[in-house]
XYZ file of C-alpha atoms in Angstrom:
341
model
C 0.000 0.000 0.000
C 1.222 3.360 -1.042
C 0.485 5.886 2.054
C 1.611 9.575 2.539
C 3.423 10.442 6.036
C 3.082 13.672 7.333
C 5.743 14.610 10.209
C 9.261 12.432 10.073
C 10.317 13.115 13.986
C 11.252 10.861 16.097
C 8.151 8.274 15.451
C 7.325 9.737 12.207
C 10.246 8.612 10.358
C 10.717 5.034 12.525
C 7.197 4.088 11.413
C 7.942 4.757 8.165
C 10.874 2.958 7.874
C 8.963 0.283 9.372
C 6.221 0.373 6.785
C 8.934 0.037 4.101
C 10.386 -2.509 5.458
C 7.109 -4.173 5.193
C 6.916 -3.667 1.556
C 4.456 -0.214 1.594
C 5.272 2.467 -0.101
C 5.512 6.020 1.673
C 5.030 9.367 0.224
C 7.296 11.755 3.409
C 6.567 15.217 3.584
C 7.733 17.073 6.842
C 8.495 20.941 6.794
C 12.136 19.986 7.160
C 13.599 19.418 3.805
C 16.463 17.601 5.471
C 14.040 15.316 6.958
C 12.559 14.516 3.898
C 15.879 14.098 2.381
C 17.153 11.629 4.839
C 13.875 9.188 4.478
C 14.046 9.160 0.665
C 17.680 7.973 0.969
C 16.046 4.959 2.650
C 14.006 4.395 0.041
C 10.695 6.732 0.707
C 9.037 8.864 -2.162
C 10.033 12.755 -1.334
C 7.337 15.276 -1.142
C 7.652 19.163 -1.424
C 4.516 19.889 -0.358
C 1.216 18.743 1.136
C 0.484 19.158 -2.578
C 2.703 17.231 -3.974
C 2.647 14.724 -1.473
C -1.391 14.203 -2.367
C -0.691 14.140 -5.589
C 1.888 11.311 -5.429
C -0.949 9.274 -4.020
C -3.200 7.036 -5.207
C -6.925 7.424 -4.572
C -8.422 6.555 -2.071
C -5.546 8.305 -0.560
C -4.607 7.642 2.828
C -2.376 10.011 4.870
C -1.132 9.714 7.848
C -0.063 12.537 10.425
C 2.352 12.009 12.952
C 2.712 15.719 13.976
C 2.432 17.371 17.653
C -1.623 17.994 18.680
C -0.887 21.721 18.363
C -0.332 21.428 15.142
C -3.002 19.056 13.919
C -6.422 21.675 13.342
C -4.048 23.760 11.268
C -2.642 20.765 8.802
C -6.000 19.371 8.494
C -6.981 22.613 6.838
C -4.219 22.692 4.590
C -5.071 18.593 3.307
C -8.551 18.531 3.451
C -9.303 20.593 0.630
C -6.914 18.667 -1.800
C -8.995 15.545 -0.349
C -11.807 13.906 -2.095
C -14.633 11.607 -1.071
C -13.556 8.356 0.175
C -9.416 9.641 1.231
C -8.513 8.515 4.888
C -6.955 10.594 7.433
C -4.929 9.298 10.407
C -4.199 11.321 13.280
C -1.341 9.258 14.897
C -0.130 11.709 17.765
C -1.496 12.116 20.978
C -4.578 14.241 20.151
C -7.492 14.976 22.669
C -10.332 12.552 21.734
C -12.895 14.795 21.725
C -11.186 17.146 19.000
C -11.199 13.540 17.568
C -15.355 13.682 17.313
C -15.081 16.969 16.086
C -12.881 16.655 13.337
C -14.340 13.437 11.779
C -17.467 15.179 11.525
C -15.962 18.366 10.026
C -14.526 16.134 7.764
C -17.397 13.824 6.932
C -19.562 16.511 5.222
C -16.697 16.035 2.858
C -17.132 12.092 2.447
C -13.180 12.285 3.906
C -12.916 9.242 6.603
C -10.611 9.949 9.799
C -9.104 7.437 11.898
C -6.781 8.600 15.394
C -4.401 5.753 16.565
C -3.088 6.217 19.755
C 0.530 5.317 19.065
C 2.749 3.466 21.781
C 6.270 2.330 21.345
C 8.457 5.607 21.413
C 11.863 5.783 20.015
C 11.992 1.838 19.972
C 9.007 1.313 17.880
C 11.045 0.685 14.755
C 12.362 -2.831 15.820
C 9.897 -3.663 18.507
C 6.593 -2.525 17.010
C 3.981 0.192 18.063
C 1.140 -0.678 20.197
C -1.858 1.173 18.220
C -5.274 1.831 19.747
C -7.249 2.671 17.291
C -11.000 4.748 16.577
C -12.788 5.762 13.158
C -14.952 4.146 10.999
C -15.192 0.488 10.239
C -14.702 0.103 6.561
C -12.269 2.766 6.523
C -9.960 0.740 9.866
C -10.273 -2.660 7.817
C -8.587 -1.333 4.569
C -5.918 0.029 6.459
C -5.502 -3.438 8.302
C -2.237 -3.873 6.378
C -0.345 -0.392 7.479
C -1.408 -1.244 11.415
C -0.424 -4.801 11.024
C 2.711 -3.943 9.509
C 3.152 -1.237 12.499
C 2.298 -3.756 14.913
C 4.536 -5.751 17.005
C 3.041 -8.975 16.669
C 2.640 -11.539 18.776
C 6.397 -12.314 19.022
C 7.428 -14.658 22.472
C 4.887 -13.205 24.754
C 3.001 -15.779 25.778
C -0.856 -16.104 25.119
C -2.830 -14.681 28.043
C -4.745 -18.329 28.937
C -8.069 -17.045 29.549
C -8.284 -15.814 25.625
C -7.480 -18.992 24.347
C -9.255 -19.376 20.843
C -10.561 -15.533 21.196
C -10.750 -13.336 17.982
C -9.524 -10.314 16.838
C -6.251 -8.311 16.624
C -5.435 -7.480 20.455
C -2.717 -10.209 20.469
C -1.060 -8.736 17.436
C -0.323 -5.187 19.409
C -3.047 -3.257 17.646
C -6.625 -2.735 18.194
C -9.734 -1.175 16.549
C -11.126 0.219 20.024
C -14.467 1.809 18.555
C -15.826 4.471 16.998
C -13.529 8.667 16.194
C -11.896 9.726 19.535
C -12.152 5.912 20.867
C -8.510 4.980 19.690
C -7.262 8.050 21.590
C -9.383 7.880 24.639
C -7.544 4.592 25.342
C -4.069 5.864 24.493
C -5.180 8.990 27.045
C -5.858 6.384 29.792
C -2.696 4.656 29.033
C -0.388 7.576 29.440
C -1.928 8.291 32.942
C -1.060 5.046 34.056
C 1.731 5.429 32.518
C 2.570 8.558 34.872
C 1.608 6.530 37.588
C 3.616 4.041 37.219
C 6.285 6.044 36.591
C 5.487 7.852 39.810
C 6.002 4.559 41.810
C 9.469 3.999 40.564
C 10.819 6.807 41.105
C 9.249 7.273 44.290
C 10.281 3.733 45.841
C 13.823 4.010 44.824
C 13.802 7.493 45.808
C 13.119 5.812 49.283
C 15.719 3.088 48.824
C 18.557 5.873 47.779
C 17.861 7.797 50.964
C 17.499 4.746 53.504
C 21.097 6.123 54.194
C 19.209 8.977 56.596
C 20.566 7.683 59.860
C 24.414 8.238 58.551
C 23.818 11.745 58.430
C 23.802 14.234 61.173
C 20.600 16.336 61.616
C 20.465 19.395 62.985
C 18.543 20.144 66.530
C 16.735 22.757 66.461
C 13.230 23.637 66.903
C 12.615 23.492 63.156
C 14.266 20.219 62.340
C 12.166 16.840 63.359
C 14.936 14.359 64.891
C 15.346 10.908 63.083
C 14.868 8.747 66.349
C 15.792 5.517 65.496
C 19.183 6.483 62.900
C 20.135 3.181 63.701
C 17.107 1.847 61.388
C 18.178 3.916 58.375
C 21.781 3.108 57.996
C 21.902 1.375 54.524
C 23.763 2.303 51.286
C 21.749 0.208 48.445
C 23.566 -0.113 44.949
C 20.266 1.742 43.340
C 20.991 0.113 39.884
C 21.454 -3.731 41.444
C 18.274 -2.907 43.078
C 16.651 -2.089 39.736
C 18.278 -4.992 38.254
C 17.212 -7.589 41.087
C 13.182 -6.414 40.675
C 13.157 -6.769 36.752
C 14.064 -10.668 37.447
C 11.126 -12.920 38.882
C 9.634 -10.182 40.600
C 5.833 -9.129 40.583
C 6.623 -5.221 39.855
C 8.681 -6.034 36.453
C 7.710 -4.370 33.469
C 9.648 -2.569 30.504
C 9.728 0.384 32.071
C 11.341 -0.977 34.588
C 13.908 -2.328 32.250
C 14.484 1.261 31.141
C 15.072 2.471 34.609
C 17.545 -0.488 35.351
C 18.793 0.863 32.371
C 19.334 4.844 33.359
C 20.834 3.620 36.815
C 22.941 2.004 35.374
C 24.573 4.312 33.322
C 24.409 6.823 35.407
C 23.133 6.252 39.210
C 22.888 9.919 40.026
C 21.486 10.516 36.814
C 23.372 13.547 36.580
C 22.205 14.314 32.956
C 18.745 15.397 34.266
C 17.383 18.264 36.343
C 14.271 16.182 37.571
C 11.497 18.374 35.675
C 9.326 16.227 33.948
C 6.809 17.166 31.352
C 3.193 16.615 30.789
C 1.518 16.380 27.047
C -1.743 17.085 28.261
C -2.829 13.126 27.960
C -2.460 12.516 31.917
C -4.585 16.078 32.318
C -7.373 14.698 30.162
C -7.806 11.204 31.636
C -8.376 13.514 35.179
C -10.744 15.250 33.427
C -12.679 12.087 32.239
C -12.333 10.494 35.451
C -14.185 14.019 37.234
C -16.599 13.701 34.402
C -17.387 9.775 34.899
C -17.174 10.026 38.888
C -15.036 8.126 39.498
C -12.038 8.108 41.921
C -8.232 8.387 40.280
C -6.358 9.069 43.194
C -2.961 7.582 42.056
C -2.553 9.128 38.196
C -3.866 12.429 39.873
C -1.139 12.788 42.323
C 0.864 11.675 39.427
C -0.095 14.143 37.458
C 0.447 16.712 40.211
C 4.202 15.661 40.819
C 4.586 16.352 37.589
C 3.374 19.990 37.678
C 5.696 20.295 41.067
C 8.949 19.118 39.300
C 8.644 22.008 37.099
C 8.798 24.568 40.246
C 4.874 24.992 40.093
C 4.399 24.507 43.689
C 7.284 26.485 44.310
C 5.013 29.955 44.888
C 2.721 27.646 47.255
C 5.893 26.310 48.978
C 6.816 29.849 50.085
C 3.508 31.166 51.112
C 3.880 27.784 53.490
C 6.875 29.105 55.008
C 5.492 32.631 55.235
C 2.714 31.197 57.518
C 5.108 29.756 59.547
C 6.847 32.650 60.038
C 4.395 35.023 60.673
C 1.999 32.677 63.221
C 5.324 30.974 65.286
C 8.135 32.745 64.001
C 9.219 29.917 62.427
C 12.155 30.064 60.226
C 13.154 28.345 57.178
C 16.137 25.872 57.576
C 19.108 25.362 54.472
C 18.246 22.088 52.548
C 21.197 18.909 53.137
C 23.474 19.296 51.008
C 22.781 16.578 47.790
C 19.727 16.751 48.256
């Protein structure tokens, strides 16, 4: 299948390669020239423009956008009217799911079909395969069975989950037609907030583990400064990345990303490379949001969320105003962080 790729970052151009690997042909247009450049030399069809790109495709055209959310509304606009009735367009990034419904019904009054795939598999997609949950329109998800299968990981050496034995459908191959527009993205939302929760507990518990060394260092006494009373307890100095390593083997909390962080610890224990502030894309926001709007309770992947937003020095303000309570109701004043920490 001949397909046209919008956006050759980081994903962009690894799924594409992928694709040709496969056998597809892909049409690259990205509003780097370079970028565009360096995927032909692998074998894809450069592209000049949106233009161009559409009219190196076959019809029914699909085109697929791999492109950051801000970014989508305006691109749409620029394809849709070179589009005709029965074209397919995939929204690939991490869109919210209710611009999803919006946009496939913008775009149906124009007999144009839109698909969003929530896209999971990051920077090691190419040789591992992308997890894709995906929403839109039946006819228009089974025609592009080949380009998600091809995407796909497969079922590869995990084993089969023994309570689907004999079960349809593609959910063993990595890839999924979840339901109707927004649905593919509504899962990928809810997968990045447990994502950040999970995430969360890591770096929390080892956080724990790297400072069960407490009772080695001396505290001050003062009136400000709650004395550790058992030091005794608290005199340990774990090797953080053999305690990473240990937990990814036989143990119940084991998981990729868990491999990952073995990894980074391993490399680098104090993680020096990194200042600790840790982005959001908005996905861990909106699952909140549809958890307030469904009632029910998401106590974990909010705090998670939150931690997030306090890495970045936005409790910082709040932090202060603490301190300036103290001070003004007890006279309490604020003591110098330990040093390393």
């Amino acid at each position: 299948m001949r397909m046209g790729m919008i956006g050759l970052g980081r994903m962009g151009a690894n799924m594409s390669v992928r694709l040709m690997k496969a056998g597809h042909e892909i049409v690259a247009f990205d509003v780097s020239a370079d970028s565009v450049k360096a995927l032909a030399a692998q074998g894809a069809i450069a592209a000049s423009s949106i233009e161009d790109m559409i009219a190196k495709l076959p019809a029914p055209r699909s085109i697929w956008m791999m492109i950051p959310t801000a970014y989508v509304d305006e691109t749409i606009a620029k394809i849709a009217p070179h589009l005709s009735k029965g074209d397919t367009l995939i929204d690939g990034g991490n869109s919210y799911y209710k611009d999803d419904i919006r946009r496939a019904k913008e775009l149906a009054k124009s007999g144009i079909d839109y698909v969003d795939v929530g896209t999971s598999g990051g920077v090691w997609g190419l040789d591992r395969g992308y997890c894709q949950m995906i929403g839109g329109p039946v006819a228009s998800v089974q025609r592009l069975d080949p380009i998600f299968s091809a995407l796909a990981p497969g079922k590869g050496t995990i084993p089969v989950t023994p309570a689907r034995k004999n079960m349809p459908g593609t959910a063993e191959q990595g890839y999924l037609h979840c339901g109707p527009n927004g649905g593919g993205h509504f899962v990928k939302m809810v997968h990045n907030g447990i994502e950040y929760g999970i995430m969360a507990a890591y770096a929390e518990g080892l956080n724990i583990i790297k400072n069960a060394d407490a009772g080695t260092h001396v505290r001050e006494k003062n009136a400000e400064t709650t004395p550790l009373r058992e030091p005794e307890a608290y005199m340990y100095k774990f090797n953080l990345p053999d305690v990473a390593e240990v937990w990814r083997r036989g143990s119940v909390i084991s998981s990729w990303l868990l491999d990952l962080t073995a990894n980074s610890l391993a490399a680098d224990p104090e993680l020096t490379k990194f200042d600790g502030r840790v982005s959001d894309s908005g996905e861990g926001r909106w699952t909140i949001d549809a958890a307030i709007d469904e009632g029910v309770p998401a106590y974990v992947l909010t705090a998670a969320l939150y931690a997030r937003f306090a890495s970045r020095g936005a409790a910082l303000f709040g932090d202060k105003l603490c301190s300036a309570m103290r001070y003004e109701f007890g006279g309490h004043l604020e003591q110098t962080a330990p040093k390393g920490k």
